[in-house]
Coordinates of C-alpha atoms in Angstrom, one line a residue:
Chain A
M1 CA -20.2 -24.3 -47.3
S2 CA -19.6 -27.9 -46.2
A3 CA -16.4 -29.3 -44.9
L4 CA -13.8 -30.4 -47.3
T5 CA -14.1 -34.2 -47.1
L6 CA -11.4 -36.5 -48.3
T7 CA -12.6 -40.1 -48.4
L8 CA -9.8 -42.6 -48.8
K9 CA -10.5 -45.0 -51.7
L10 CA -7.2 -46.9 -51.9
R11 CA -5.0 -48.3 -49.1
L12 CA -1.5 -48.1 -50.5
D13 CA 1.3 -50.3 -49.1
Q14 CA 3.7 -47.4 -48.7
R15 CA 3.2 -44.7 -46.2
V16 CA 1.6 -41.4 -47.3
D17 CA 2.9 -37.9 -46.2
M18 CA -0.3 -35.9 -45.6
S19 CA 1.4 -32.7 -44.5
P20 CA 0.3 -30.7 -47.6
L21 CA -3.3 -31.2 -46.6
V22 CA -3.5 -28.7 -43.8
C23 CA -6.0 -25.8 -43.5
Q24 CA -3.6 -22.9 -44.0
K25 CA -2.0 -24.5 -47.2
L26 CA -5.4 -25.2 -48.7
M27 CA -6.8 -21.7 -48.0
G28 CA -8.2 -20.3 -51.2
L29 CA -7.7 -23.4 -53.3
D30 CA -10.6 -24.9 -55.4
P31 CA -11.4 -28.6 -55.1
S32 CA -9.8 -29.1 -58.5
D33 CA -6.5 -27.5 -57.2
I34 CA -6.6 -29.7 -54.2
A35 CA -7.2 -32.8 -56.4
A36 CA -4.0 -31.9 -58.3
L37 CA -1.8 -31.6 -55.3
E38 CA 0.8 -34.3 -54.9
L39 CA 1.5 -36.4 -51.8
Q40 CA 4.7 -38.3 -51.1
N41 CA 4.0 -42.0 -51.1
G42 CA 7.2 -44.0 -50.3
K43 CA 9.5 -42.9 -53.2
A44 CA 6.6 -42.0 -55.5
K45 CA 4.3 -39.0 -55.6
V46 CA 0.6 -39.5 -56.0
R47 CA -2.2 -37.0 -56.8
V48 CA -4.7 -36.4 -54.0
D49 CA -7.6 -37.4 -56.2
S50 CA -5.9 -40.7 -57.0
L51 CA -6.1 -41.5 -53.2
F52 CA -9.2 -39.7 -52.1
D53 CA -12.7 -38.9 -53.3
I54 CA -13.1 -35.2 -52.7
S55 CA -16.3 -33.4 -51.7
G56 CA -17.1 -30.1 -50.0
S57 CA -15.1 -27.0 -50.2
D58 CA -14.5 -25.5 -46.7
T59 CA -10.8 -25.8 -46.5
Q60 CA -10.8 -24.6 -42.9
K61 CA -12.8 -27.7 -41.9
I62 CA -11.2 -30.8 -43.2
V63 CA -12.7 -34.3 -42.7
I64 CA -10.6 -37.4 -43.6
K65 CA -12.7 -40.6 -43.9
N66 CA -11.6 -44.2 -44.1
S67 CA -8.2 -43.2 -42.7
Y68 CA -5.7 -46.0 -41.8
E69 CA -2.4 -46.3 -40.0
K70 CA -0.2 -45.3 -42.9
L71 CA -1.4 -41.8 -43.2
D72 CA 1.5 -39.8 -41.6
F73 CA 2.0 -36.2 -40.7
I74 CA -1.7 -35.3 -40.6
G75 CA -2.1 -31.7 -39.4
K76 CA 1.6 -31.0 -39.5
E77 CA 2.3 -27.4 -38.3
L78 CA -1.5 -26.7 -38.5
E79 CA -2.0 -23.0 -38.0
T80 CA -5.7 -22.6 -38.1
G81 CA -9.0 -24.5 -38.7
E82 CA -10.0 -28.0 -37.8
I83 CA -9.2 -31.5 -39.0
S84 CA -11.4 -34.5 -38.2
V85 CA -10.2 -38.0 -39.0
I86 CA -12.5 -41.0 -39.1
G87 CA -10.3 -44.0 -38.5
D88 CA -6.7 -44.6 -37.5
V89 CA -3.8 -42.4 -38.4
G90 CA 0.0 -43.0 -38.8
A91 CA 2.9 -41.3 -37.1
Y92 CA 3.6 -37.6 -36.4
L93 CA -0.1 -36.5 -36.1
G94 CA 0.0 -32.7 -35.3
L95 CA 3.8 -32.5 -35.6
G96 CA 4.7 -28.9 -34.6
M97 CA 1.0 -27.9 -34.6
K98 CA 0.7 -24.2 -34.0
S99 CA -3.0 -23.8 -33.5
G100 CA -6.5 -25.2 -34.3
L101 CA -8.1 -28.5 -33.5
I102 CA -7.5 -32.1 -34.6
K103 CA -9.9 -34.9 -33.8
V104 CA -9.2 -38.6 -34.4
S105 CA -11.8 -41.3 -33.9
G106 CA -9.4 -44.2 -34.0
N107 CA -5.8 -44.8 -32.9
T108 CA -2.7 -42.8 -33.7
G109 CA 0.9 -43.9 -34.2
L110 CA 4.3 -42.8 -33.0
F111 CA 5.2 -39.2 -32.1
T112 CA 1.7 -37.9 -31.9
A113 CA 1.6 -34.2 -31.0
C114 CA 5.4 -34.2 -31.2
E115 CA 6.8 -30.7 -30.7
M116 CA 3.3 -29.3 -30.7
K117 CA 3.1 -25.6 -29.8
K118 CA -0.6 -24.7 -29.4
G119 CA -4.1 -26.0 -30.1
L120 CA -6.0 -29.1 -29.1
I121 CA -5.7 -32.7 -30.3
E122 CA -8.4 -35.2 -29.2
I123 CA -7.8 -38.9 -29.8
D124 CA -10.7 -41.3 -29.1
G125 CA -8.5 -44.4 -29.3
N126 CA -4.9 -45.3 -28.3
T127 CA -1.7 -43.6 -29.2
G128 CA 1.9 -44.9 -29.8
D129 CA 5.2 -44.0 -28.2
F130 CA 6.6 -40.5 -27.7
L131 CA 3.3 -38.8 -27.4
G132 CA 4.1 -35.0 -27.1
G133 CA 7.8 -35.9 -27.3
A134 CA 10.7 -34.4 -29.3
L135 CA 11.9 -35.6 -32.6
P136 CA 15.0 -37.9 -32.2
G137 CA 18.0 -35.6 -31.5
N138 CA 15.9 -32.6 -30.6
K139 CA 15.9 -31.3 -27.0
M140 CA 12.4 -29.8 -26.8
G141 CA 9.2 -31.8 -27.1
M142 CA 5.7 -30.4 -26.8
K143 CA 5.8 -26.6 -26.0
G144 CA 2.1 -25.8 -25.5
G145 CA -1.5 -26.8 -26.2
T146 CA -3.4 -29.8 -25.0
V147 CA -3.5 -33.4 -26.1
L148 CA -6.4 -35.6 -24.9
V149 CA -6.1 -39.4 -25.3
K150 CA -9.2 -41.4 -24.4
G151 CA -7.5 -44.7 -24.7
N152 CA -4.0 -45.8 -23.7
A153 CA -0.6 -44.2 -24.6
G154 CA 2.6 -45.9 -25.4
D155 CA 6.0 -45.5 -23.8
R156 CA 7.9 -42.2 -23.3
V157 CA 4.9 -40.0 -23.0
G158 CA 6.0 -36.3 -22.9
D159 CA 9.7 -37.1 -23.6
H160 CA 11.5 -33.7 -23.3
M161 CA 8.1 -32.0 -22.9
R162 CA 8.5 -28.3 -22.2
R163 CA 5.0 -26.9 -21.7
G164 CA 1.3 -27.8 -22.2
N165 CA -1.0 -30.6 -21.0
I166 CA -1.1 -34.2 -21.9
L167 CA -4.3 -35.9 -20.6
I168 CA -4.6 -39.7 -20.8
E169 CA -7.9 -41.3 -19.7
G170 CA -6.4 -44.8 -20.0
N171 CA -2.9 -46.2 -19.2
A172 CA 0.5 -44.8 -20.1
G173 CA 3.5 -47.0 -20.9
D174 CA 7.0 -47.1 -19.5
Y175 CA 9.1 -43.9 -19.0
C176 CA 6.1 -41.6 -18.7
G177 CA 7.4 -38.1 -18.4
S178 CA 10.9 -39.0 -19.2
R179 CA 13.4 -36.1 -19.5
M180 CA 10.5 -33.7 -19.0
T181 CA 11.5 -30.1 -18.6
A182 CA 8.0 -28.7 -17.6
G183 CA 4.3 -29.0 -18.3
T184 CA 1.6 -31.3 -17.0
I185 CA 0.9 -35.0 -17.8
A186 CA -2.3 -36.4 -16.2
V187 CA -3.0 -40.2 -16.3
M188 CA -6.2 -41.6 -15.0
G189 CA -5.2 -45.2 -15.6
Q190 CA -2.0 -47.1 -14.7
T191 CA 1.6 -46.0 -15.5
G192 CA 4.4 -48.3 -16.5
K193 CA 8.0 -48.6 -15.2
H194 CA 10.5 -45.8 -14.7
V195 CA 7.9 -43.1 -14.4
G196 CA 9.5 -39.6 -14.5
Y197 CA 12.8 -40.9 -15.6
A198 CA 15.3 -38.1 -15.7
M199 CA 12.5 -35.6 -15.2
R200 CA 13.8 -32.0 -14.5
R201 CA 10.7 -30.1 -13.8
G202 CA 7.0 -30.5 -14.5
T203 CA 4.1 -32.3 -13.0
L204 CA 2.8 -35.9 -13.4
L205 CA -0.7 -36.1 -12.0
L206 CA -1.7 -39.7 -11.4
W207 CA -4.9 -41.2 -10.3
N208 CA -3.2 -44.5 -9.3
G209 CA 0.1 -44.9 -7.5
P210 CA 3.0 -45.7 -9.8
Q211 CA 5.9 -48.1 -9.4
L212 CA 7.9 -45.3 -7.9
P213 CA 11.6 -45.2 -8.8
A214 CA 14.1 -44.9 -6.0
N215 CA 15.2 -41.4 -7.1
F216 CA 11.8 -39.8 -6.2
N217 CA 11.4 -38.6 -2.6
D218 CA 8.2 -38.5 -0.7
C219 CA 7.2 -35.0 0.3
G220 CA 4.0 -36.0 2.1
A221 CA 0.2 -35.5 1.6
H222 CA -1.0 -32.0 0.7
T223 CA -4.0 -30.0 -0.5
L224 CA -2.8 -28.0 -3.5
A225 CA -4.6 -24.8 -4.5
F226 CA -3.6 -24.9 -8.1
L227 CA -5.4 -28.2 -8.8
P228 CA -9.0 -26.8 -8.8
I229 CA -7.8 -24.2 -11.3
L230 CA -6.1 -26.8 -13.5
F231 CA -9.3 -29.0 -13.5
K232 CA -11.4 -25.9 -14.2
S233 CA -9.4 -25.4 -17.4
F234 CA -10.4 -28.9 -18.6
R235 CA -14.1 -28.2 -18.3
S236 CA -14.5 -27.4 -22.0
L237 CA -13.1 -30.8 -23.0
N238 CA -15.3 -33.7 -24.0
S239 CA -13.6 -35.9 -21.6
A240 CA -13.7 -37.7 -18.2
F241 CA -11.2 -35.0 -17.1
S242 CA -14.0 -32.4 -17.4
E243 CA -16.4 -34.2 -15.1
P244 CA -16.8 -32.7 -11.6
A245 CA -16.3 -36.2 -10.1
A246 CA -12.8 -36.3 -11.5
M247 CA -11.7 -33.2 -9.6
F248 CA -9.5 -33.4 -6.5
N249 CA -7.0 -31.2 -4.7
R250 CA -5.6 -33.7 -2.2
V251 CA -2.5 -35.5 -3.3
R252 CA 0.7 -37.2 -2.2
R253 CA 3.7 -35.3 -3.6
Y254 CA 6.9 -37.0 -4.7
A255 CA 9.8 -34.9 -5.9
G256 CA 12.4 -36.0 -8.4
D257 CA 14.1 -37.1 -10.5
M258 CA 16.8 -36.6 -7.8
S259 CA 19.5 -37.9 -10.2
E260 CA 18.6 -34.8 -12.4
M261 CA 17.8 -31.4 -11.0
G262 CA 14.9 -32.9 -9.0
R263 CA 12.4 -30.1 -9.4
G264 CA 9.8 -32.3 -11.0
E265 CA 6.9 -33.7 -9.1
I266 CA 4.6 -36.8 -9.2
L267 CA 1.3 -36.0 -7.6
V268 CA -0.8 -39.0 -6.7
K269 CA -4.5 -38.7 -5.9
I270 CA -5.3 -39.7 -2.3
Chain B
M1 CA -30.9 22.6 -5.6
I2 CA -32.5 21.3 -2.4
I3 CA -33.1 17.6 -1.7
N4 CA -35.1 16.7 1.5
G5 CA -34.1 20.1 3.0
V6 CA -30.4 19.6 2.1
T7 CA -28.8 22.2 -0.1
I8 CA -26.7 20.8 -3.0
D9 CA -24.1 23.4 -3.7
E10 CA -23.6 24.6 -7.3
T11 CA -20.0 23.4 -7.3
F12 CA -18.0 20.4 -8.5
A13 CA -15.5 17.9 -7.3
E14 CA -12.2 17.9 -9.2
A15 CA -10.5 14.6 -9.9
F16 CA -7.3 13.5 -11.5
P17 CA -6.1 10.7 -13.8
M18 CA -4.6 7.8 -11.9
K19 CA -3.5 4.3 -12.7
A20 CA -5.4 1.4 -11.1
T21 CA -5.2 -2.3 -10.6
R22 CA -7.3 -4.9 -8.9
A23 CA -6.3 -8.1 -7.1
I24 CA -8.4 -11.0 -5.8
I25 CA -7.4 -12.5 -2.5
T26 CA -8.8 -15.9 -1.5
A27 CA -8.3 -17.9 1.7
Q28 CA -9.7 -20.9 3.6
N29 CA -12.6 -18.7 4.7
E30 CA -13.9 -15.2 4.3
K31 CA -12.4 -14.2 7.7
W32 CA -8.8 -14.8 6.6
A33 CA -9.4 -13.4 3.1
M34 CA -10.6 -10.2 4.7
I35 CA -7.7 -10.1 7.2
S36 CA -5.3 -10.4 4.3
A37 CA -7.2 -7.7 2.3
Q38 CA -7.3 -5.3 5.2
A39 CA -3.5 -5.7 5.7
M40 CA -2.9 -5.2 2.0
T41 CA -5.0 -2.0 1.8
G42 CA -3.8 -0.6 5.1
F43 CA -1.9 2.7 5.3
A44 CA -3.2 3.6 1.8
T45 CA -5.6 6.5 2.4
S46 CA -3.9 9.1 0.2
V47 CA -1.1 9.4 -2.3
I48 CA 0.0 12.4 -0.4
A49 CA 2.1 10.2 1.9
C50 CA 1.1 6.6 1.4
G51 CA 2.3 6.1 -2.1
C52 CA -1.1 4.8 -3.2
E53 CA -4.7 4.7 -2.4
A54 CA -6.2 1.3 -1.8
G55 CA -9.4 -0.2 -0.5
I56 CA -11.6 -3.3 -0.4
E57 CA -14.0 -3.3 -3.3
R58 CA -16.2 -6.1 -2.2
V59 CA -16.4 -9.6 -0.8
L60 CA -16.6 -12.3 -3.4
D61 CA -18.6 -15.5 -3.3
P62 CA -16.6 -18.7 -3.8
S63 CA -18.4 -19.1 -7.2
E64 CA -16.7 -15.8 -8.3
T65 CA -13.1 -16.7 -7.4
P66 CA -10.6 -18.5 -9.5
D67 CA -10.0 -21.3 -7.0
G68 CA -13.5 -21.6 -5.7
R69 CA -12.7 -20.3 -2.2
P70 CA -14.1 -17.3 -0.4
G71 CA -12.4 -14.1 -1.6
V72 CA -12.1 -10.3 -1.4
S73 CA -11.5 -7.9 -4.2
V74 CA -9.1 -5.1 -3.6
M75 CA -8.2 -2.1 -5.7
I76 CA -5.0 0.0 -5.7
F77 CA -4.7 3.5 -7.3
A78 CA -1.5 5.5 -7.8
M79 CA -0.4 8.5 -9.7
G80 CA 1.8 6.5 -12.1
G81 CA 2.3 3.0 -13.4
K82 CA 5.7 2.6 -11.9
G83 CA 4.6 3.6 -8.4
L84 CA 1.5 1.4 -8.7
A85 CA 3.6 -1.6 -9.6
K86 CA 5.9 -1.0 -6.7
Q87 CA 3.1 -0.6 -4.2
L88 CA 1.3 -3.7 -5.5
E89 CA 4.4 -5.9 -5.3
T90 CA 5.4 -4.7 -1.8
R91 CA 1.9 -5.1 -0.4
A92 CA 1.4 -8.5 -2.0
G93 CA 4.7 -9.7 -0.7
Q94 CA 4.3 -8.4 2.9
C95 CA 0.5 -8.7 3.4
V96 CA -0.8 -11.5 1.2
L97 CA 2.1 -13.9 0.9
T98 CA 2.5 -13.8 4.7
S99 CA -1.2 -14.3 5.4
P100 CA -2.2 -17.9 6.3
T101 CA -4.0 -20.0 3.6
S102 CA -4.1 -17.0 1.1
A103 CA -3.9 -17.1 -2.7
L104 CA -3.7 -14.1 -4.9
F105 CA -5.1 -13.6 -8.4
A106 CA -5.5 -10.9 -11.1
G107 CA -8.6 -8.9 -10.9
I108 CA -8.2 -7.2 -14.3
D109 CA -7.6 -9.4 -17.4
G110 CA -6.9 -6.6 -19.9
G111 CA -4.7 -3.5 -19.6
T112 CA -1.0 -3.3 -19.2
R113 CA 0.4 -6.3 -17.4
I114 CA 2.2 -5.6 -14.1
A115 CA 3.8 -8.0 -11.8
L116 CA 1.6 -9.6 -9.1
G117 CA 3.4 -12.7 -8.0
K118 CA 6.0 -12.7 -10.9
N119 CA 8.8 -11.5 -8.6
L120 CA 7.5 -12.9 -5.4
R121 CA 8.3 -16.3 -6.8
Y122 CA 12.0 -15.7 -5.8
F123 CA 10.9 -16.1 -2.2
G124 CA 10.7 -19.8 -3.2
D125 CA 14.5 -19.9 -3.4
G126 CA 14.4 -22.1 -6.4
F127 CA 11.7 -24.5 -5.2
Q128 CA 8.9 -22.4 -6.8
V129 CA 6.9 -24.0 -9.5
S130 CA 5.3 -22.3 -12.5
K131 CA 2.1 -23.5 -14.1
L132 CA 0.6 -22.0 -17.3
I133 CA -3.1 -22.7 -17.2
S134 CA -5.5 -21.5 -19.9
G135 CA -3.0 -18.8 -21.0
K136 CA -2.4 -17.5 -17.4
R137 CA 0.9 -18.1 -15.6
Y138 CA 0.7 -19.0 -11.9
W139 CA 3.4 -19.4 -9.4
R140 CA 3.3 -22.0 -6.6
I141 CA 5.6 -20.8 -3.9
P142 CA 6.4 -23.3 -1.1
V143 CA 5.6 -21.7 2.3
M144 CA 5.4 -23.1 5.8
D145 CA 1.6 -23.6 5.8
G146 CA 1.7 -25.4 2.4
E147 CA 1.8 -23.5 -0.9
F148 CA 1.2 -19.9 -1.8
L149 CA -0.5 -19.8 -5.2
T150 CA -0.3 -16.5 -7.1
E151 CA -1.0 -15.4 -10.6
A152 CA 2.1 -13.9 -12.2
T153 CA 0.5 -10.6 -13.4
T154 CA -2.5 -8.5 -13.2
G155 CA -3.9 -5.6 -15.3
Q156 CA -3.2 -2.0 -14.9
V157 CA -5.7 0.5 -16.4
D158 CA -6.2 4.2 -16.6
A159 CA -8.5 5.4 -13.8
V160 CA -9.8 8.4 -12.0
G161 CA -8.9 9.4 -8.5
G162 CA -10.1 12.1 -6.1
G163 CA -13.8 12.3 -6.7
N164 CA -15.4 13.7 -3.5
F165 CA -18.2 15.3 -1.7
L166 CA -18.5 17.1 1.6
V167 CA -21.3 16.6 4.1
L168 CA -22.0 19.7 6.2
A169 CA -24.0 19.0 9.3
Q170 CA -25.2 20.6 12.5
S171 CA -23.2 18.3 14.7
Q172 CA -20.4 15.8 14.5
P173 CA -22.5 12.7 15.2
Q174 CA -25.0 13.8 12.5
A175 CA -22.2 14.3 9.9
L176 CA -20.8 10.9 10.7
A177 CA -24.2 9.2 10.6
A178 CA -24.8 10.7 7.1
C179 CA -21.4 9.6 5.9
E180 CA -21.9 6.1 7.3
A181 CA -25.2 5.9 5.4
A182 CA -23.5 7.1 2.3
I183 CA -20.6 4.7 2.5
E184 CA -23.0 1.7 3.0
E185 CA -24.7 2.5 -0.3
M186 CA -21.5 3.4 -2.2
R187 CA -19.9 0.1 -1.3
K188 CA -22.6 -1.6 -3.4
I189 CA -21.2 0.1 -6.5
P190 CA -18.5 -1.9 -8.4
N191 CA -15.2 -0.5 -9.6
V192 CA -14.8 2.2 -6.9
I193 CA -13.1 2.4 -3.5
M194 CA -13.3 5.0 -0.7
P195 CA -9.8 4.8 0.6
F196 CA -10.0 6.7 3.8
P197 CA -10.7 5.1 7.2
G198 CA -14.2 3.6 7.0
G199 CA -14.5 5.5 3.7
V200 CA -14.7 8.9 5.5
V201 CA -12.1 11.7 5.9
R202 CA -12.5 14.3 8.6
S203 CA -9.3 16.2 7.6
G204 CA -9.9 17.4 4.1
S205 CA -7.0 19.4 2.7
K206 CA -6.3 22.3 0.6
V207 CA -3.2 22.7 -1.7
G208 CA -0.3 24.4 0.0
S209 CA 0.6 25.6 3.4
K210 CA 2.2 28.5 5.2
Y211 CA 5.0 26.1 6.0
K212 CA 7.2 25.7 2.9
T213 CA 7.8 22.0 3.4
L214 CA 4.2 21.0 3.3
G215 CA 2.3 20.6 0.0
A216 CA -1.1 20.3 1.7
S217 CA -2.7 21.6 4.8
T218 CA -6.0 21.8 6.6
N219 CA -9.0 23.0 4.5
D220 CA -9.5 26.0 6.8
A221 CA -12.5 27.3 4.8
F222 CA -14.4 24.2 5.9
C223 CA -13.1 24.0 9.5
P224 CA -15.9 24.9 11.8
T225 CA -13.7 26.1 14.7
L226 CA -12.1 28.7 12.4
K227 CA -15.4 30.3 11.3
G228 CA -14.5 33.6 12.9
M229 CA -10.8 33.5 11.9
T230 CA -10.6 32.7 8.2
K231 CA -12.5 33.2 4.9
T232 CA -15.0 30.5 5.9
D233 CA -17.3 28.6 3.6
L234 CA -19.5 27.6 6.5
S235 CA -22.8 29.2 7.8
P236 CA -23.1 29.7 11.5
E237 CA -25.2 26.5 12.2
I238 CA -22.6 24.2 10.7
E239 CA -20.6 22.5 13.4
S240 CA -19.0 19.6 11.5
V241 CA -17.9 18.7 8.0
M242 CA -16.8 15.3 6.7
E243 CA -15.6 14.3 3.3
I244 CA -15.9 11.1 1.2
V245 CA -13.2 10.6 -1.4
I246 CA -13.8 8.2 -4.3
D247 CA -11.4 6.5 -6.7
G248 CA -12.9 4.6 -9.6
L249 CA -12.0 2.9 -12.8
T250 CA -14.0 5.4 -14.9
K251 CA -15.7 8.8 -14.4
E252 CA -19.0 7.0 -14.8
D253 CA -18.3 4.7 -11.9
I254 CA -17.5 7.7 -9.7
D255 CA -20.7 9.4 -10.9
K256 CA -22.7 6.5 -9.8
A257 CA -21.0 6.2 -6.4
M258 CA -21.4 9.9 -5.8
R259 CA -25.1 9.8 -6.7
V260 CA -26.0 7.0 -4.3
G261 CA -23.8 8.4 -1.6
I262 CA -25.2 11.9 -1.7
Q263 CA -28.7 10.5 -2.0
A264 CA -28.2 8.4 1.1
A265 CA -26.9 11.5 3.1
C266 CA -29.8 13.5 1.8
D267 CA -32.3 10.8 2.8
L268 CA -31.5 11.6 6.4
G269 CA -32.4 15.2 5.6
A270 CA -32.4 18.5 7.3
E271 CA -34.4 17.2 10.2
N272 CA -31.4 15.0 11.1
G273 CA -29.0 18.0 10.9
I274 CA -27.7 17.5 7.4
K275 CA -27.6 21.0 5.9
R276 CA -25.4 21.1 2.8
I277 CA -23.6 18.9 0.4
S278 CA -20.5 20.5 -1.2
A279 CA -17.3 19.4 -2.9
G280 CA -13.6 20.1 -3.1
N281 CA -12.0 21.6 -6.1
Y282 CA -9.0 23.7 -7.1
G283 CA -10.9 26.1 -9.3
G284 CA -11.0 23.6 -12.2
K285 CA -7.4 24.3 -13.2
L286 CA -5.7 21.1 -12.0
G287 CA -7.9 18.1 -12.6
P288 CA -9.4 17.3 -15.9
F289 CA -12.4 15.4 -14.4
H290 CA -15.2 17.6 -13.0
F291 CA -18.1 16.1 -11.1
H292 CA -20.8 18.8 -10.9
L293 CA -23.0 17.9 -7.9
Q294 CA -26.2 19.3 -9.3
E295 CA -25.7 17.6 -12.6
I296 CA -25.1 14.3 -10.8
M297 CA -28.2 14.6 -8.7
A298 CA -30.5 16.0 -11.4

């Protein structure tokens, strides 16, 4: 049984809500049933087969080809299976994802992995603002799972993040780890301004020294025993994070945000 | 049955169900992991008065430990889950948390989860940090030498305690030599501990006593100095008896340990003064696990 492959044949001007096309909702459906499903497109509804050529029938392995930046909500609340996207995607990739795997070969938009609970998202390109964050007005962002970004991330990475790992091989924008409650954000590249803004708990693991805000206090250089275990957990990833050369356990520890509860930490590789 | 001139009694060791857990202690080097492990498993020879039976299972190579440092695997056995959890927590807190450079990890992934460092975290006085890595929760507790890293829980499983055999020899040095040889081989078997000092107990007990307050007293039938005073189980040439007690995760683990231990003792043979191998039991009425010596050595 080959993967259910949806090849985009038409780039509409309005955004498309792809949330009906997740593995658990397609389980047991024939390709003809899937073709007849309707997707919200701006104010209108469009049939799946009017947008995509459909081939294959394994609904637990979905491939979306020719994707572009207006396909939103791909993998929303995904509970099982795997979604591979060839191309760019829009906002809310993996929103509230509960399990499974999403791979994107291109870039992703705003609120990627927003309020994600479990599973793995791999992005080969860049991602927009609020990676792993909370929906506007909500108090809890990502609650579990791992997001790997091989390119750069926008502003407000891990805003209100509660648990899980965000791994960025490139750079992160401003306010990285803002209002973070817990969890781990690792950035191999540079970080922008106001890193850890209003951070309560959690860990920012940085390869390069940030523009440190005044409300973070230097706790000195340390060898931390949990870091080898953390790096070991990345070994299964197809990423620079899994390479033995990336591993270290010697860091300078900064505690903050002291204007908040101050139990967060920025660990900078030394 | 006679092996190398040593008589294997037609009797059996009687063992009991226990609860067990395993923890892995790592440190900067093997020396300090061992110091911590020895402290954690100290005063834990018998549930009669120690609350648990504990021992070092084996030394772990850095490649076998969660944090890639040298480590030691320890096992703790108790009569019930509640008692086991209490002993584990107390010993972890007083002997591992306090030991320089140590870290503490679960040694059993399955089973019922019991607290390892889950409550020790409060020692951090609010500065402790939790990390959930690959589904396992760890606690980073700030201490004066840096950070004490501990896994939150470890597994508790059903186990077997009280497997044993007795070595009857012509002299005390000969009995001890046979037990030392046996322990050396038994320590190579996984999933078992021999909780007494050096793995050997010279004061085997019987149930009950003439004194009402005591639940156990000296096993007079195997005391060589009482040969003429009590209903002895010893022949005239036996001058010393020593016992090896084994706790294991399963009956099969204890079987294996007893087999290699008895064999090692028998290898010294009658010419080295080893005369008999026997075992302690309560008539088969108390413990559901019976280890028949001749079946094990068949």
